[in-house]
N, CA and C of each residue as an Amber inpcrd file, in Angstrom:
protein
   252
   4.0600000   7.5970000  10.9880000   2.9170000   6.9900000  11.4210000
   1.8310000   7.3970000  10.7790000   1.7490000   8.6170000  10.2180000
   0.5780000   9.3790000   9.4260000   0.2980000   8.7110000   8.2640000
   1.5920000   8.2260000   7.6620000   1.4740000   7.6650000   6.2600000
   0.9670000   6.3070000   6.4280000   1.3490000   5.3270000   7.5190000
   0.7320000   4.2180000   7.7860000  -0.8490000   4.2640000   7.9280000
  -1.2060000   5.1950000   8.6920000  -2.8080000   5.2940000   8.9790000
  -3.4130000   5.7040000   7.5080000  -2.8210000   6.6610000   6.7320000
  -3.3980000   7.0410000   5.4530000  -3.4740000   5.6730000   4.5940000
  -2.2200000   4.9040000   4.6380000  -2.3820000   4.0260000   3.6680000
  -3.3590000   2.7790000   3.9890000  -3.5170000   2.4740000   5.3780000
  -4.4090000   1.6100000   5.9100000  -5.8510000   2.1080000   5.4720000
  -6.1200000   3.3050000   5.7180000  -7.4450000   3.8890000   5.1170000
  -7.7950000   3.5710000   3.7780000  -6.7050000   3.9020000   2.8680000
  -6.8740000   3.7680000   1.3630000  -7.1530000   2.3780000   0.9980000
  -6.3610000   1.3350000   1.6330000  -6.4900000  -0.0280000   1.4640000
  -7.8350000  -0.5720000   1.7420000  -8.2460000  -0.1680000   3.0790000
  -9.6030000  -0.5180000   3.6410000 -10.6150000  -0.0520000   2.6820000
 -10.6800000   1.1130000   2.3290000 -11.6880000   1.8130000   1.5740000
 -11.7250000   1.0230000   0.2420000 -10.5500000   0.7350000  -0.4250000
 -10.6820000   0.0560000  -1.6860000 -11.1960000  -1.3470000  -1.5660000
 -10.8410000  -2.2320000  -0.4410000 -11.5290000  -3.3380000  -0.2770000
 -13.0990000  -3.2270000   0.0540000 -13.4060000  -2.1170000   0.8150000
 -14.7010000  -2.0170000   1.0670000 -15.5950000  -1.8460000  -0.1250000
 -15.0710000  -0.8930000  -0.9840000 -15.7360000  -0.7230000  -2.3620000
 -15.8750000  -1.7000000  -3.4830000 -14.9100000  -2.6740000  -3.3280000
 -14.6830000  -3.6430000  -4.3590000 -15.3880000  -4.9590000  -3.8160000
 -15.5560000  -5.1540000  -2.4590000 -16.3510000  -6.3690000  -2.1930000
 -17.7130000  -6.3040000  -2.4260000 -18.3300000  -7.5350000  -2.7570000
 -19.7460000  -7.5210000  -3.1570000 -20.7080000  -8.0720000  -1.9670000
 -19.9230000  -8.5860000  -1.0260000 -20.8160000  -8.9230000   0.2740000
 -19.7680000  -8.7210000   1.6300000 -20.2600000  -9.0950000   2.5900000
 -19.6890000  -8.9560000   3.9190000 -18.5520000 -10.0580000   3.9400000
 -18.9440000 -11.2430000   3.5580000 -18.0870000 -12.2750000   3.6010000
 -16.8470000 -12.0150000   2.6350000 -17.0960000 -11.4190000   1.5190000
 -16.0480000 -11.2620000   0.6020000 -15.2950000 -10.0890000   1.1780000
 -15.7120000  -9.2520000   1.8080000 -14.8840000  -8.0300000   2.5320000
 -14.1410000  -8.5360000   3.6470000 -14.6240000  -9.4910000   4.4400000
 -13.8120000 -10.0160000   5.4200000 -12.7150000 -10.8660000   4.8230000
 -12.9820000 -11.7590000   3.7610000 -12.0310000 -12.4610000   3.1190000
 -10.9140000 -11.6180000   2.5550000 -11.1590000 -10.4800000   1.9860000
 -10.1460000  -9.7360000   1.2660000  -9.3780000  -8.9500000   2.4140000
  -9.9610000  -8.6660000   3.5310000  -9.1640000  -8.0420000   4.5770000
  -8.2020000  -8.9100000   5.1370000  -8.6460000 -10.2210000   5.4370000
  -7.7360000 -11.2720000   5.8820000  -6.5780000 -11.4940000   5.0510000
  -7.0350000 -11.5750000   3.6360000  -5.9360000 -11.8140000   2.6460000
  -4.9600000 -10.7150000   2.5220000  -5.3020000  -9.4530000   2.7670000
  -4.5210000  -8.3540000   2.7130000  -3.4920000  -8.3460000   3.8590000
  -4.0910000  -8.4890000   5.2510000  -3.2300000  -8.6920000   6.2100000
  -2.2010000  -9.7310000   6.0700000  -2.5890000 -10.9210000   5.4650000
  -1.5900000 -12.1610000   5.2730000  -0.4330000 -11.6860000   4.3410000
  -0.7370000 -10.8350000   3.2810000   0.1810000 -10.3870000   2.2570000
   1.1210000  -9.4730000   2.9520000   0.6220000  -8.6740000   3.8520000
   1.4830000  -7.6200000   4.5630000   2.5380000  -8.1640000   5.5820000
   1.7650000  -9.3790000   6.2400000   2.8390000 -10.1000000   7.1620000
   3.9850000 -10.7540000   6.4870000   3.5420000 -11.3960000   5.2950000
   4.5930000 -12.1340000   4.4350000   5.4820000 -11.0190000   3.9530000
   5.1700000 -10.0430000   3.4200000   6.0800000  -9.0570000   3.0530000
   7.0590000  -8.4950000   4.2400000   6.5280000  -8.2500000   5.3480000
   7.2600000  -7.8260000   6.4390000   8.2260000  -8.8140000   6.8930000
   7.9540000 -10.1470000   6.8970000   8.8280000 -11.2360000   7.1570000
   9.8120000 -11.2800000   6.1780000   9.7410000 -11.1390000   4.9550000
  10.4680000 -11.1530000   3.7790000  11.6340000 -10.0390000   4.0560000
  11.1040000  -8.8750000   4.4550000  12.0820000  -7.6980000   4.5460000
  12.8190000  -8.0030000   5.7570000  12.2730000  -8.3540000   6.7190000
  13.1590000  -8.8430000   8.0610000  14.2390000  -9.9670000   7.7890000
  13.7560000 -10.8610000   7.0320000  14.7530000 -11.8920000   6.7110000
  15.9010000 -11.4720000   5.6790000  15.6600000 -10.5080000   4.8050000
  16.4320000  -9.9270000   4.0330000  17.4850000  -8.8500000   4.7650000
  16.8840000  -8.1040000   5.8160000  17.7360000  -7.2230000   6.5200000
  18.5640000  -8.2520000   7.3860000  18.1700000  -9.3070000   7.8920000
  19.1120000 -10.0870000   8.6830000  20.1060000 -10.8080000   8.0270000
  19.7700000 -11.1110000   6.8250000  20.7410000 -11.8490000   5.7660000
  21.9440000 -10.8920000   5.5920000  21.3410000  -9.5410000   5.3230000
  22.4860000  -8.4290000   4.9680000  23.4580000  -8.2720000   6.3760000
  23.0110000  -8.7210000   7.5440000  23.7570000  -8.5430000   8.7290000
  24.4660000  -9.8160000   8.9250000  24.3040000 -10.7480000   8.2320000
  24.8440000 -12.1240000   8.2980000  24.4580000 -12.8600000   9.6960000
  22.9940000 -12.4580000  10.0120000  22.5820000 -13.1020000  11.2110000
  21.9660000 -14.5350000  10.9280000  21.5110000 -14.8040000   9.6050000
  20.9460000 -15.9990000   9.3270000  21.4570000 -16.6140000   7.9440000
  21.2500000 -17.9870000   7.7340000  21.7850000 -18.3370000   6.5210000
  21.0840000 -17.8020000   5.3800000  21.6770000 -17.8260000   4.2680000
  20.9420000 -17.2770000   2.9640000  19.9520000 -18.0910000   2.4960000
  20.0540000 -19.5020000   2.6810000  19.0230000 -20.4200000   2.0590000
  17.8430000 -20.5700000   3.0000000  16.5280000 -20.3320000   2.5860000
  15.4760000 -20.3970000   3.4980000  15.1040000 -21.7450000   3.7460000
  14.7590000 -22.2300000   4.8840000  14.3960000 -23.4750000   5.3190000
  15.6200000 -24.4240000   5.4310000  16.7680000 -23.9170000   5.6250000
  17.8650000 -24.7270000   5.9990000  18.0060000 -24.8090000   7.3650000
  18.0170000 -25.9040000   7.9240000  18.1770000 -26.1730000   9.4250000
  19.3680000 -25.8550000   9.8960000  19.4980000 -25.2210000  11.0190000
  20.8570000 -25.0930000  11.7110000  21.0220000 -25.9280000  12.7240000
  22.4860000 -26.4970000  12.7540000  22.6630000 -27.4760000  13.8250000
  22.9020000 -26.8220000  15.0850000  22.1780000 -27.2660000  16.1630000
  22.2930000 -26.5540000  17.4800000  23.9410000 -26.7070000  17.8400000
  24.2900000 -25.4600000  18.5670000  25.5670000 -25.3120000  18.9410000
  25.6670000 -25.4060000  20.4670000  26.8700000 -25.9670000  20.8500000
  27.1810000 -25.9900000  22.2290000  27.4280000 -24.6060000  22.8510000
  27.2610000 -24.3570000  24.0770000  27.5940000 -23.0990000  24.5720000
  28.9190000 -23.0590000  25.4440000  29.5530000 -24.2590000  25.7410000
  30.5410000 -24.3830000  26.4220000  31.8760000 -23.9800000  25.8660000
  33.0650000 -24.5840000  26.2650000  34.2760000 -24.2750000  25.8530000
  34.5220000 -24.5580000  24.1140000  33.7680000 -25.5270000  23.7200000
  33.7470000 -25.6920000  22.2190000  32.7490000 -25.0870000  21.5270000
  32.4120000 -23.8240000  21.8990000  31.2960000 -22.7980000  21.2930000
  31.3910000 -22.8880000  19.8440000  30.4530000 -23.0450000  19.2060000
  30.5100000 -23.0490000  17.7290000  30.6300000 -24.4880000  17.1070000
  30.7580000 -25.3310000  17.7900000  30.9310000 -26.6830000  17.1880000
  29.6160000 -27.5180000  17.2640000  29.1620000 -28.3040000  16.2610000
  27.9370000 -29.1080000  16.2490000  27.8280000 -29.8440000  17.4710000
  26.7510000 -30.1870000  17.9230000  26.6740000 -31.1350000  19.1500000
  26.7500000 -32.6360000  18.6130000  27.5000000 -33.4720000  19.3560000
  27.7310000 -34.7870000  19.0450000  26.4640000 -35.5250000  18.5000000
  26.6240000 -36.1790000  17.3410000  25.5650000 -36.9700000  16.7760000
  24.7240000 -36.0490000  15.7700000  25.1030000 -34.8490000  15.6450000
  24.2520000 -34.0950000  14.6550000  24.6890000 -34.3690000  13.1270000
  25.8980000 -34.8600000  13.0230000  26.2180000 -35.1210000  11.6530000
  25.4620000 -36.4870000  11.2210000  25.4260000 -37.3890000  12.0590000
  24.7340000 -38.5720000  11.6850000  23.1770000 -38.2160000  11.5050000
  22.7070000 -37.4890000  12.1300000  21.2850000 -36.8580000  12.1140000
  21.1160000 -36.2010000  10.6090000  21.9950000 -35.3440000  10.2300000
  21.8600000 -34.6240000   9.0690000  22.0710000 -35.7150000   7.7830000
  22.9200000 -36.6890000   8.1170000  23.1000000 -37.6570000   7.0120000
  21.9160000 -38.3460000   6.6160000  21.1550000 -38.7440000   7.4080000
  20.0580000 -39.6470000   7.3290000  18.8540000 -38.9940000   6.5030000
């Protein structure tokens, strides 16, 4: 946790020193937060892929599955929806 705080301080100090205005400072902070979010999402997606929890191709929709005795089978009509 201490490393995280130190990293945040270092990044914020760098942004503060490099910004030429308050608006630019705010923009750079928001941009950095967005970059960190995307990096964390990618790490989480990679970790889940290694655990075979999600498909490897991003953006591929999964067919909803029935929860009854035919568990794991696509719902009726899904094949026609995917073909269109």
